[in-house]
Tab-separated table of C-alpha atoms and ligand atoms in Angstrom:
chain	number	residue	atom	x	y	z
J	1	UNK	CA	0.000	0.000	0.000
J	2	UNK	CA	1.278	3.502	-0.810
J	3	UNK	CA	-0.233	5.500	2.044
J	4	UNK	CA	-1.999	4.659	5.298
J	5	UNK	CA	-3.640	7.396	7.318
J	6	UNK	CA	-4.264	7.086	11.020
J	7	UNK	CA	-4.655	8.839	14.372
J	8	UNK	CA	-4.134	7.737	17.951
J	9	UNK	CA	-6.960	5.943	19.694
J	10	UNK	CA	-8.225	8.998	21.627
J	11	UNK	CA	-9.169	10.439	18.232
J	12	UNK	CA	-10.104	7.144	16.587
J	13	UNK	CA	-13.221	6.876	18.752
J	14	UNK	CA	-16.762	8.137	18.456
J	15	UNK	CA	-17.018	8.664	22.228
J	16	UNK	CA	-20.211	6.588	22.420
J	17	UNK	CA	-21.750	8.803	19.732
J	18	UNK	CA	-21.432	11.830	22.031
J	19	UNK	CA	-18.982	14.298	20.531
J	20	UNK	CA	-18.756	16.318	23.746
J	21	UNK	CA	-17.310	13.348	25.684
J	22	UNK	CA	-14.213	13.770	23.520
J	23	UNK	CA	-13.249	16.606	25.889
J	24	UNK	CA	-12.430	13.923	28.465
J	25	UNK	CA	-9.411	12.796	26.408
J	26	UNK	CA	-7.586	15.974	27.405
J	27	UNK	CA	-7.697	15.013	31.103
J	28	UNK	CA	-4.599	13.526	32.737
J	29	UNK	CA	-4.683	10.095	34.418
J	30	UNK	CA	-6.740	10.391	37.597
J	31	UNK	CA	-8.434	8.269	40.216
J	32	UNK	CA	-10.518	6.384	37.687
J	33	UNK	CA	-8.610	3.288	36.506
J	34	UNK	CA	-7.249	3.818	32.987
J	35	UNK	CA	-9.195	1.005	31.334
J	36	UNK	CA	-12.445	2.378	32.773
J	37	UNK	CA	-11.584	5.936	31.748
J	38	UNK	CA	-10.720	4.719	28.243
J	39	UNK	CA	-14.055	2.942	27.975
J	40	UNK	CA	-15.962	5.982	29.251
J	41	UNK	CA	-14.364	8.641	27.065
J	42	UNK	CA	-12.680	6.978	24.081
J	43	UNK	CA	-13.924	3.440	23.537
J	44	UNK	CA	-12.475	1.569	20.598
J	45	UNK	CA	-14.334	2.191	17.363
J	46	UNK	CA	-15.696	-0.852	15.573
J	47	UNK	CA	-13.223	-1.893	12.845
J	48	UNK	CA	-13.024	-4.711	10.343
J	49	UNK	CA	-9.655	-5.910	9.055
J	50	UNK	CA	-7.944	-2.883	10.610
J	51	UNK	CA	-10.292	-0.424	8.854
J	52	UNK	CA	-12.372	1.702	11.254
J	53	UNK	CA	-16.090	2.138	10.694
J	54	UNK	CA	-15.785	5.868	11.424
J	55	UNK	CA	-12.617	7.987	11.350
J	56	UNK	CA	-11.881	11.626	12.272
J	57	UNK	CA	-13.296	13.976	9.645
J	58	UNK	CA	-9.912	15.600	8.915
J	59	UNK	CA	-8.425	12.205	8.058
J	60	UNK	CA	-11.385	11.383	5.829
J	61	UNK	CA	-10.844	14.670	3.984
J	62	UNK	CA	-7.166	13.898	3.306
J	63	UNK	CA	-8.046	10.316	2.358
J	64	UNK	CA	-10.612	11.654	-0.152
J	65	UNK	CA	-8.149	14.161	-1.592
J	66	UNK	CA	-5.410	11.560	-2.019
J	67	UNK	CA	-7.863	9.097	-3.587
J	68	UNK	CA	-8.999	11.778	-6.044
J	69	UNK	CA	-5.344	12.463	-6.870
J	70	UNK	CA	-4.818	8.778	-7.702
J	71	UNK	CA	-3.011	7.567	-4.577
J	72	UNK	CA	-3.434	4.062	-3.204
J	73	UNK	CA	-4.571	5.030	0.327
J	74	UNK	CA	-6.547	3.694	3.284
J	75	UNK	CA	-7.438	5.025	6.725
J	76	UNK	CA	-6.535	2.397	9.323
J	77	UNK	CA	-6.839	1.796	13.049
J	78	UNK	CA	-3.497	2.724	14.745
J	79	UNK	CA	-2.649	-0.834	15.778
J	80	UNK	CA	-2.923	-1.982	12.150
J	81	UNK	CA	-0.392	0.345	10.480
J	82	UNK	CA	2.173	-2.354	9.673
J	83	UNK	CA	-0.441	-4.783	8.423
J	84	UNK	CA	-0.847	-2.692	5.240
J	85	UNK	CA	2.885	-2.440	4.578
J	86	UNK	CA	2.746	1.307	3.890
J	87	UNK	CA	5.414	3.388	2.174
J	88	UNK	CA	4.014	6.524	3.816
J	89	UNK	CA	2.193	6.948	7.138
J	90	UNK	CA	0.016	10.052	7.458
J	91	UNK	CA	-0.993	10.966	11.008
J	92	UNK	CA	-3.591	13.505	12.107
J	93	UNK	CA	-3.074	15.287	15.431
J	94	UNK	CA	-5.354	17.461	17.534
J	95	UNK	CA	-3.290	18.244	20.633
J	96	UNK	CA	-0.238	15.929	20.443
J	97	UNK	CA	1.594	17.245	23.520
J	98	UNK	CA	-1.365	18.357	25.629
J	99	UNK	CA	-0.662	22.048	25.122
J	100	UNK	CA	-4.128	22.956	23.856
J	101	UNK	CA	-6.493	25.064	25.973
J	102	UNK	CA	-8.567	22.251	27.500
J	103	UNK	CA	-5.521	20.075	28.341
J	104	UNK	CA	-3.733	22.933	30.069
J	105	UNK	CA	-6.847	23.814	32.042
J	106	UNK	CA	-7.343	20.209	33.176
J	107	UNK	CA	-3.651	20.112	34.115
J	108	UNK	CA	-4.126	23.323	36.102
J	109	UNK	CA	-6.873	21.717	38.168
J	110	UNK	CA	-5.744	18.111	38.425
J	111	UNK	CA	-1.940	18.587	38.252
J	112	UNK	CA	-1.205	14.937	37.612
J	113	UNK	CA	0.836	14.601	34.472
J	114	UNK	CA	0.624	13.784	30.784
J	115	UNK	CA	-2.953	14.086	29.411
J	116	UNK	CA	-4.404	10.972	27.825
J	117	UNK	CA	-4.423	12.448	24.312
J	118	UNK	CA	-0.665	13.113	24.524
J	119	UNK	CA	0.030	9.760	26.159
J	120	UNK	CA	-1.841	7.780	23.505
J	121	UNK	CA	-0.224	9.744	20.680
J	122	UNK	CA	3.218	8.889	22.078
J	123	UNK	CA	2.180	5.279	22.694
J	124	UNK	CA	1.092	4.953	19.067
J	125	UNK	CA	4.574	5.993	17.922
J	126	UNK	CA	6.107	3.506	20.370
J	127	UNK	CA	3.826	0.675	19.254
J	128	UNK	CA	5.074	-2.417	17.414
J	129	UNK	CA	2.761	-1.592	14.566
J	130	UNK	CA	4.373	1.810	13.903
J	131	UNK	CA	7.917	0.679	14.649
J	132	UNK	CA	7.753	-2.297	12.291
J	133	UNK	CA	6.491	-0.095	9.442
J	134	UNK	CA	9.286	2.403	10.132
J	135	UNK	CA	11.875	-0.385	10.181
J	136	UNK	CA	10.763	-1.255	6.645
J	137	UNK	CA	11.413	2.321	5.553
J	138	UNK	CA	7.986	3.971	5.822
J	139	UNK	CA	8.085	7.752	5.937
J	140	UNK	CA	5.898	9.770	8.321
J	141	UNK	CA	3.918	12.920	7.560
J	142	UNK	CA	1.933	14.655	10.305
J	143	UNK	CA	-0.840	17.235	9.925
J	144	UNK	CA	-4.017	18.404	11.624
J	145	UNK	CA	-5.124	21.218	13.944
J	146	UNK	CA	-2.383	20.471	16.525
J	147	UNK	CA	0.512	20.299	14.034
J	148	UNK	CA	1.831	23.731	15.154
J	149	UNK	CA	3.003	22.179	18.433
J	150	UNK	CA	5.881	20.369	16.678
J	151	UNK	CA	7.555	23.732	15.967
J	152	UNK	CA	8.306	23.770	19.690
J	153	UNK	CA	9.305	20.111	19.976
J	154	UNK	CA	11.475	19.157	17.026
J	155	UNK	CA	13.463	16.661	19.122
J	156	UNK	CA	10.296	14.597	19.346
J	157	UNK	CA	10.148	14.448	15.538
J	158	UNK	CA	13.696	13.101	15.377
J	159	UNK	CA	13.070	10.587	18.129
J	160	UNK	CA	10.014	9.062	16.433
J	161	UNK	CA	11.073	9.401	12.809
J	162	UNK	CA	8.547	12.057	11.794
J	163	UNK	CA	9.806	13.330	8.435
J	164	UNK	CA	7.485	16.249	7.713
J	165	UNK	CA	4.885	18.270	9.579
J	166	UNK	CA	2.298	20.097	7.479
J	167	UNK	CA	0.770	23.168	9.133
J	168	UNK	CA	-2.374	24.403	7.377
J	169	UNK	CA	-5.194	22.914	5.326
J	170	UNK	CA	-3.902	19.600	3.969
J	171	UNK	CA	-5.841	19.583	0.681
J	172	UNK	CA	-3.634	22.332	-0.747
J	173	UNK	CA	-1.491	21.178	-3.683
J	174	UNK	CA	1.720	21.910	-1.747
J	175	UNK	CA	0.658	19.416	0.927
J	176	UNK	CA	-0.381	16.758	-1.600
J	177	UNK	CA	3.000	17.183	-3.308
J	178	UNK	CA	4.727	16.167	-0.058
J	179	UNK	CA	2.993	12.771	-0.243
J	180	UNK	CA	4.213	12.382	-3.844
J	181	UNK	CA	7.768	13.321	-2.880
J	182	UNK	CA	7.670	10.867	0.029
J	183	UNK	CA	6.628	8.024	-2.271
J	184	UNK	CA	9.336	8.933	-4.760
J	185	UNK	CA	11.954	8.789	-2.000
J	186	UNK	CA	12.832	12.461	-2.379
J	187	UNK	CA	14.265	14.551	0.408
J	188	UNK	CA	11.456	16.051	2.506
J	189	UNK	CA	11.308	19.425	4.270
J	190	UNK	CA	10.888	19.214	8.025
J	191	UNK	CA	7.985	21.669	7.960
J	192	UNK	CA	5.550	22.848	5.336
J	193	UNK	CA	3.816	25.948	6.649
J	194	UNK	CA	0.979	27.008	4.411
J	195	UNK	CA	0.245	30.718	4.484
J	196	UNK	CA	-3.349	31.899	5.074
J	197	UNK	CA	-3.456	32.687	1.331
J	198	UNK	CA	-2.463	29.067	0.552
J	199	UNK	CA	-5.811	27.496	1.327
J	200	UNK	CA	-7.573	25.079	-0.998
J	201	UNK	CA	-10.462	26.462	-3.008
J	202	UNK	CA	-13.911	24.863	-2.766
J	203	UNK	CA	-13.187	22.781	-5.872
J	204	UNK	CA	-9.914	21.525	-4.437
J	205	UNK	CA	-11.640	20.216	-1.285
J	206	UNK	CA	-12.750	16.632	-1.988
J	207	UNK	CA	-15.884	15.109	-0.508
J	208	UNK	CA	-15.357	12.310	2.006
J	209	UNK	CA	-15.738	8.773	0.645
J	210	UNK	CA	-16.103	6.927	3.965
J	211	UNK	CA	-17.898	7.630	7.240
J	212	UNK	CA	-16.640	10.284	9.639
J	213	UNK	CA	-16.719	10.183	13.450
J	214	UNK	CA	-20.215	11.014	14.679
J	215	UNK	CA	-21.313	11.827	11.158
J	216	UNK	CA	-19.509	15.138	11.258
J	217	UNK	CA	-19.863	17.011	7.980
J	218	UNK	CA	-18.338	20.379	7.250
J	219	UNK	CA	-20.529	23.082	5.706
J	220	UNK	CA	-17.787	25.666	5.331
J	221	UNK	CA	-14.438	26.982	6.590
J	222	UNK	CA	-13.282	30.303	8.005
J	223	UNK	CA	-14.954	32.949	10.160
J	224	UNK	CA	-15.556	36.656	9.518
J	225	UNK	CA	-15.344	37.840	13.129
J	226	UNK	CA	-11.575	38.189	13.426
J	227	UNK	CA	-10.971	37.509	17.149
J	228	UNK	CA	-7.311	38.163	17.899
J	229	UNK	CA	-6.676	34.910	19.810
J	230	UNK	CA	-8.017	32.618	17.090
J	231	UNK	CA	-6.149	31.063	14.168
J	232	UNK	CA	-9.264	30.226	12.111
J	233	UNK	CA	-9.866	33.848	11.351
J	234	UNK	CA	-6.656	34.229	9.315
J	235	UNK	CA	-8.032	31.956	6.579
J	236	UNK	CA	-10.539	32.870	3.866
J	237	UNK	CA	-14.242	32.267	4.366
J	238	UNK	CA	-15.639	29.476	2.152
J	239	UNK	CA	-19.159	27.964	2.256
J	240	UNK	CA	-19.899	24.635	0.573
J	241	UNK	CA	-22.867	24.406	-1.793
J	242	UNK	CA	-25.807	22.251	-0.626
J	243	UNK	CA	-24.932	19.512	-3.151
J	244	UNK	CA	-21.429	19.117	-1.703
J	245	UNK	CA	-22.823	18.904	1.833
J	246	UNK	CA	-25.473	16.412	0.785
J	247	UNK	CA	-22.926	14.050	-0.777
J	248	UNK	CA	-21.137	13.777	2.575
J	249	UNK	CA	-24.355	13.411	4.585
J	250	UNK	CA	-25.262	10.557	2.265
J	251	UNK	CA	-21.895	8.815	2.772
J	252	UNK	CA	-22.481	8.799	6.518
J	253	UNK	CA	-26.134	7.816	6.327
J	254	UNK	CA	-25.281	4.958	3.935
J	255	UNK	CA	-22.716	3.734	6.481
J	256	UNK	CA	-25.486	3.483	9.096
J	257	UNK	CA	-24.927	6.742	10.968
J	258	UNK	CA	-28.225	8.369	11.883
J	259	UNK	CA	-27.050	10.982	14.381
J	260	UNK	CA	-24.600	13.617	13.238
J	261	UNK	CA	-23.059	17.036	13.517
J	262	UNK	CA	-22.811	19.785	10.921
J	263	UNK	CA	-19.607	21.736	11.295
J	264	UNK	CA	-18.578	25.359	10.764
J	265	UNK	CA	-17.213	28.073	13.020
J	266	UNK	CA	-20.725	29.527	13.040
J	267	UNK	CA	-23.486	27.396	11.547
J	268	UNK	CA	-25.861	30.360	11.616
J	269	UNK	CA	-23.727	32.309	9.165
J	270	UNK	CA	-23.947	29.630	6.451
J	271	UNK	CA	-23.698	31.188	3.004
J	272	UNK	CA	-23.071	34.696	4.346
J	273	UNK	CA	-20.052	36.957	3.987
J	274	UNK	CA	-21.277	39.140	6.858
J	275	UNK	CA	-22.618	38.388	10.325
J	276	UNK	CA	-26.393	38.273	9.838
J	277	UNK	CA	-27.983	34.832	9.404
J	278	UNK	CA	-30.100	34.278	6.296
J	279	UNK	CA	-33.477	32.666	7.114
J	280	UNK	CA	-33.961	30.852	3.843
J	281	UNK	CA	-30.461	29.341	3.774
J	282	UNK	CA	-30.719	28.253	7.395
J	283	UNK	CA	-34.025	26.527	6.929
J	284	UNK	CA	-32.846	24.781	3.774
J	285	UNK	CA	-29.565	23.678	5.385
J	286	UNK	CA	-31.134	22.283	8.550
J	287	UNK	CA	-33.934	20.534	6.677
J	288	UNK	CA	-31.329	18.954	4.420
J	289	UNK	CA	-29.253	17.670	7.362
J	290	UNK	CA	-32.345	16.450	9.171
J	291	UNK	CA	-33.348	14.410	6.116
J	292	UNK	CA	-30.240	12.252	6.700
J	293	UNK	CA	-29.802	12.442	10.479
J	294	UNK	CA	-32.572	11.637	12.940
J	295	UNK	CA	-30.577	13.439	15.583
J	296	UNK	CA	-28.761	16.604	14.554
J	297	UNK	CA	-26.324	18.874	16.375
J	298	UNK	CA	-24.275	21.909	15.404
J	299	UNK	CA	-20.545	22.078	16.013
J	300	UNK	CA	-20.439	25.835	16.718
J	301	UNK	CA	-22.639	28.891	16.647
J	302	UNK	CA	-22.420	32.389	18.117
J	303	UNK	CA	-24.418	34.201	20.778
J	304	UNK	CA	-24.600	37.269	18.552
J	305	UNK	CA	-26.146	35.394	15.607
J	306	UNK	CA	-28.659	33.716	17.945
J	307	UNK	CA	-29.562	37.042	19.580
J	308	UNK	CA	-29.985	38.724	16.193
J	309	UNK	CA	-32.660	36.265	14.954
J	310	UNK	CA	-34.949	34.980	17.734
J	311	UNK	CA	-37.760	34.122	15.308
J	312	UNK	CA	-35.420	32.131	13.075
J	313	UNK	CA	-34.175	30.188	16.100
J	314	UNK	CA	-37.743	29.220	16.911
J	315	UNK	CA	-38.266	28.009	13.338
J	316	UNK	CA	-35.029	26.021	13.399
J	317	UNK	CA	-35.990	24.350	16.661
J	318	UNK	CA	-39.238	23.248	15.008
J	319	UNK	CA	-37.225	21.630	12.210
J	320	UNK	CA	-34.633	19.979	14.449
J	321	UNK	CA	-36.722	18.854	17.417
J	322	UNK	CA	-39.124	15.961	16.906
J	323	UNK	CA	-39.868	12.495	18.235
J	324	UNK	CA	-36.151	11.574	17.868
J	325	UNK	CA	-34.611	14.474	19.775
J	326	UNK	CA	-35.741	16.897	22.458
J	327	UNK	CA	-32.735	19.253	22.383
J	328	UNK	CA	-29.640	19.958	20.322
J	329	UNK	CA	-26.108	21.009	21.138
J	330	UNK	CA	-23.445	23.434	19.914
J	331	UNK	CA	-20.169	24.865	21.149
J	332	UNK	CA	-20.248	28.615	21.702
J	333	UNK	CA	-17.651	31.158	22.776
J	334	UNK	CA	-18.386	33.607	25.574
J	335	UNK	CA	-14.658	34.183	26.193
J	336	UNK	CA	-15.139	37.173	28.528
J	337	UNK	CA	-17.804	39.128	30.371
J	338	UNK	CA	-15.786	42.329	30.165
J	339	UNK	CA	-16.749	44.960	27.628
J	340	UNK	CA	-13.293	46.538	27.847
J	341	UNK	CA	-11.525	43.259	27.069
J	342	UNK	CA	-14.054	42.346	24.372
J	343	UNK	CA	-13.312	45.640	22.622
J	344	UNK	CA	-9.584	44.867	22.638
J	345	UNK	CA	-9.512	41.207	21.612
J	346	UNK	CA	-12.788	40.435	19.835
J	347	UNK	CA	-14.380	43.676	18.667
J	348	UNK	CA	-16.553	41.912	16.067
J	349	UNK	CA	-17.756	39.027	18.248
J	350	UNK	CA	-20.939	40.909	19.228
J	351	UNK	CA	-21.819	42.040	15.678
J	352	UNK	CA	-24.423	43.031	14.471
J	353	UNK	CA	-24.559	44.485	18.011
J	354	UNK	CA	-21.916	46.797	19.449
J	355	UNK	CA	-18.985	45.393	21.453
J	356	UNK	CA	-20.248	47.515	24.388
J	357	UNK	CA	-23.373	45.330	24.437
J	358	UNK	CA	-21.487	41.997	24.628
J	359	UNK	CA	-22.667	40.819	28.106
J	360	UNK	CA	-26.300	41.671	27.219
J	361	UNK	CA	-25.927	39.871	23.872
J	362	UNK	CA	-24.798	36.743	25.767
J	363	UNK	CA	-27.683	36.967	28.253
J	364	UNK	CA	-30.230	37.579	25.510
J	365	UNK	CA	-28.825	34.725	23.382
J	366	UNK	CA	-28.948	32.440	26.431
J	367	UNK	CA	-32.643	33.209	26.958
J	368	UNK	CA	-33.459	32.414	23.325
J	369	UNK	CA	-31.506	29.146	23.469
J	370	UNK	CA	-33.235	28.101	26.659
J	371	UNK	CA	-36.621	28.590	24.967
J	372	UNK	CA	-35.460	26.649	21.874
J	373	UNK	CA	-33.830	23.783	23.819
J	374	UNK	CA	-30.417	24.482	22.341
J	375	UNK	CA	-27.953	23.468	25.088
J	376	UNK	CA	-24.446	24.778	24.427
J	377	UNK	CA	-21.022	24.012	25.806
J	378	UNK	CA	-19.625	27.526	26.245
J	379	UNK	CA	-15.977	28.485	26.486
J	380	UNK	CA	-14.318	31.257	28.472
J	381	UNK	CA	-10.699	32.324	28.134
J	382	UNK	CA	-8.677	33.552	31.064
J	383	UNK	CA	-5.020	34.527	31.145
J	384	UNK	CA	-5.175	36.707	28.031
J	385	UNK	CA	-2.200	39.075	27.924
J	386	UNK	CA	-4.370	42.167	28.285
J	387	UNK	CA	-6.740	40.771	30.919
J	388	UNK	CA	-7.013	42.723	34.187
J	389	UNK	CA	-8.484	41.699	37.547
J	390	UNK	CA	-11.478	43.873	36.760
J	391	UNK	CA	-12.051	41.971	33.495
J	392	UNK	CA	-12.062	38.682	35.406
J	393	UNK	CA	-14.569	40.071	37.923
J	394	UNK	CA	-16.840	41.065	35.038
J	395	UNK	CA	-16.623	37.509	33.683
J	396	UNK	CA	-17.481	36.101	37.126
J	397	UNK	CA	-20.515	38.390	37.220
J	398	UNK	CA	-21.631	37.172	33.787
J	399	UNK	CA	-21.268	33.510	34.847
J	400	UNK	CA	-23.475	34.346	37.878
J	401	UNK	CA	-26.079	35.885	35.567
J	402	UNK	CA	-26.109	32.658	33.554
J	403	UNK	CA	-26.748	30.386	36.523
J	404	UNK	CA	-30.199	29.317	35.303
J	405	UNK	CA	-29.077	28.807	31.701
J	406	UNK	CA	-28.912	25.083	30.825
J	407	UNK	CA	-25.334	24.916	29.570
J	408	UNK	CA	-21.801	23.933	30.402
J	409	UNK	CA	-19.270	26.721	30.865
J	410	UNK	CA	-15.713	25.586	30.283
J	411	UNK	CA	-12.937	27.973	31.319
J	412	UNK	CA	-9.797	27.663	29.186
J	413	UNK	CA	-6.357	29.095	29.816
J	414	UNK	CA	-4.973	31.369	27.112
J	415	UNK	CA	-2.747	29.633	24.574
J	416	UNK	CA	-0.921	31.947	22.121
J	417	UNK	CA	-2.553	31.540	18.715
J	418	UNK	CA	-3.814	33.671	15.844
J	419	UNK	CA	-2.690	37.299	16.006
J	420	UNK	CA	-1.515	36.720	19.593
J	421	UNK	CA	0.749	33.793	18.695
J	422	UNK	CA	3.902	35.613	19.794
J	423	UNK	CA	2.554	36.481	23.243
J	424	UNK	CA	3.391	34.727	26.515
J	425	UNK	CA	1.687	31.438	27.460
J	426	UNK	CA	-0.488	31.643	30.534
J	427	UNK	CA	1.031	29.457	33.261
J	428	UNK	CA	-1.170	27.862	35.864
J	429	UNK	CA	1.297	29.003	38.548
J	430	UNK	CA	0.307	32.571	37.669
J	431	UNK	CA	-3.346	31.988	38.521
J	432	UNK	CA	-4.677	34.780	40.753
J	433	UNK	CA	-7.253	34.331	43.510
J	434	UNK	CA	-9.838	35.969	41.227
J	435	UNK	CA	-9.087	33.484	38.448
J	436	UNK	CA	-9.460	30.622	40.922
J	437	UNK	CA	-12.815	32.057	41.916
J	438	UNK	CA	-13.827	32.120	38.242
J	439	UNK	CA	-12.869	28.451	37.891
J	440	UNK	CA	-14.842	27.555	41.023
J	441	UNK	CA	-17.925	29.371	39.754
J	442	UNK	CA	-17.755	27.580	36.396
J	443	UNK	CA	-17.286	24.247	38.119
J	444	UNK	CA	-20.325	24.886	40.341
J	445	UNK	CA	-22.360	25.796	37.267
J	446	UNK	CA	-21.172	22.670	35.457
J	447	UNK	CA	-21.746	20.303	38.389
J	448	UNK	CA	-25.342	21.539	38.658
J	449	UNK	CA	-26.065	21.395	34.942
J	450	UNK	CA	-24.173	18.172	34.226
J	451	UNK	CA	-26.589	16.473	36.599
J	452	UNK	CA	-29.600	17.966	34.803
J	453	UNK	CA	-28.310	17.669	31.239
J	454	UNK	CA	-27.068	14.125	31.945
J	455	UNK	CA	-30.683	13.004	32.333
J	456	UNK	CA	-31.484	13.850	28.715
J	457	UNK	CA	-27.971	13.565	27.231
J	458	UNK	CA	-27.818	9.843	27.846
J	459	UNK	CA	-31.494	9.060	27.426
J	460	UNK	CA	-32.702	5.999	25.506
J	461	UNK	CA	-29.153	4.622	25.217
J	462	UNK	CA	-28.982	1.614	27.524
J	463	UNK	CA	-25.165	1.445	27.639
J	464	UNK	CA	-24.828	5.115	28.436
J	465	UNK	CA	-27.510	4.938	31.104
J	466	UNK	CA	-25.579	2.111	32.726
J	467	UNK	CA	-22.269	3.980	32.801
J	468	UNK	CA	-23.721	7.401	33.628
J	469	UNK	CA	-22.790	7.191	37.353
J	470	UNK	CA	-19.120	6.911	36.334
J	471	UNK	CA	-19.293	10.193	34.442
J	472	UNK	CA	-20.766	11.819	37.554
J	473	UNK	CA	-17.964	10.287	39.570
J	474	UNK	CA	-15.391	11.814	37.200
J	475	UNK	CA	-16.852	15.298	37.763
J	476	UNK	CA	-16.771	14.731	41.508
J	477	UNK	CA	-13.111	13.720	41.253
J	478	UNK	CA	-12.262	16.931	39.411
J	479	UNK	CA	-13.985	18.956	42.113
J	480	UNK	CA	-12.393	16.996	44.932
J	481	UNK	CA	-8.859	17.005	43.485
J	482	UNK	CA	-9.133	20.697	42.674
J	483	UNK	CA	-9.987	21.408	46.314
J	484	UNK	CA	-7.404	18.991	47.684
J	485	UNK	CA	-4.621	20.562	45.643
J	486	UNK	CA	-5.818	23.997	46.658
J	487	UNK	CA	-6.453	25.088	43.099
J	488	UNK	CA	-10.164	25.410	43.821
L	501	SF4	S1	-15.922	33.890	16.451
L	501	SF4	FE1	-14.863	31.999	17.002
L	501	SF4	S2	-14.040	31.148	15.088
L	501	SF4	FE2	-14.614	33.290	14.711
L	501	SF4	S3	-12.715	34.411	15.006
L	501	SF4	FE3	-13.835	34.471	16.951
L	501	SF4	S4	-13.064	32.680	18.125
L	501	SF4	FE4	-12.441	32.403	15.951
């Protein structure tokens, strides 16, 4: 075989069909025994002959591109790399060293070592399967959202025989050329860093040929809001036509997936170059997805878009909610409750409202979502270079205001990315008493709502109902360890 594509087993899992449980992979080993933790958060995906039933969407995209370019390629389970005798091994990474925002936050609370996602990535490179393929001369190319981390850990590349790391969207011709060069035995560059202008066009992005984890299907790339701490915003905005989206929905549905996620940085802005959702496009898009998936969720949306179209949200809830689902989920960024900080780091996040209105936009959006049964996992960022104690207090006040909003609020430590990529990392040792208070408040909110949301999150699924107490136990452990180690 010319090329096999793979990812470590924390990524090669569908997390019991619950995308949000994937967050658990960024936790470090804790009081739950590892085999139990693995089963709870990243159970092994069903595979036949080393080929997984579902694979991470990013891998499926590269697989599709390479197939369209005439390569002999398969996506394989990580313990089956050698079985296919590959000349090139392509690996997708999300957070290979545990330096991403959720891993560093977990580490700040639990303080107990290498997160699972980093551990299992390393273990994959130490496995017999990988080592045997390398001994036969296979070359290794790494890409994916976490590829930037290798710039700071080149020794690791040498140690595990990683030839090239591609940073950027892997369908670009420059990235595909690296696979050709690898097969031809040519000398490879250590890094290929694609500039924001070097992004594939819509026509260059192939449609997936095999099922993706949790039926995830992209509807577009890029974001027009331009937050300073975000790398997505540097790339051009591209929306896929309905036909392209439908082809991928069909691939997943044909593979037996009937619950899925549509993915974009803001689903509500589908087809728009600005920040106001279009009713007709939204209705058409959600009806289309619902035709293939009995249970539909959104990857991301924004408070501002929700707040700008309450009537549309009501209509969308009527399309999405039915006898198969009583709520739907999305990830949404609050980031801060401070108007002053919002103006500095994310002036367009509140648009079409003014940045000065940001906290009210969040509260208004929360009210609309509560009425529509959209339950989000919200993120906050603390440790931003320009954040003051007063900004943190404002965020604490906003979290208090949201106490009756069915949601999870996940505080993340600042990691230098986007336009702030040259700024200092936030270190957990630098956490102030006010930041600890913010973490405590979020944890209280999450403990309360995890209990409530858990009742409907795991409903109807017998396996998940049976293991639900263990998830509750995990949350209790976080709370207890946080208190014991005097972080909380
Ligand atoms: S709204 Fe989200 S995706 Fe868009 S720039 Fe801001 S953080 Fe990035």
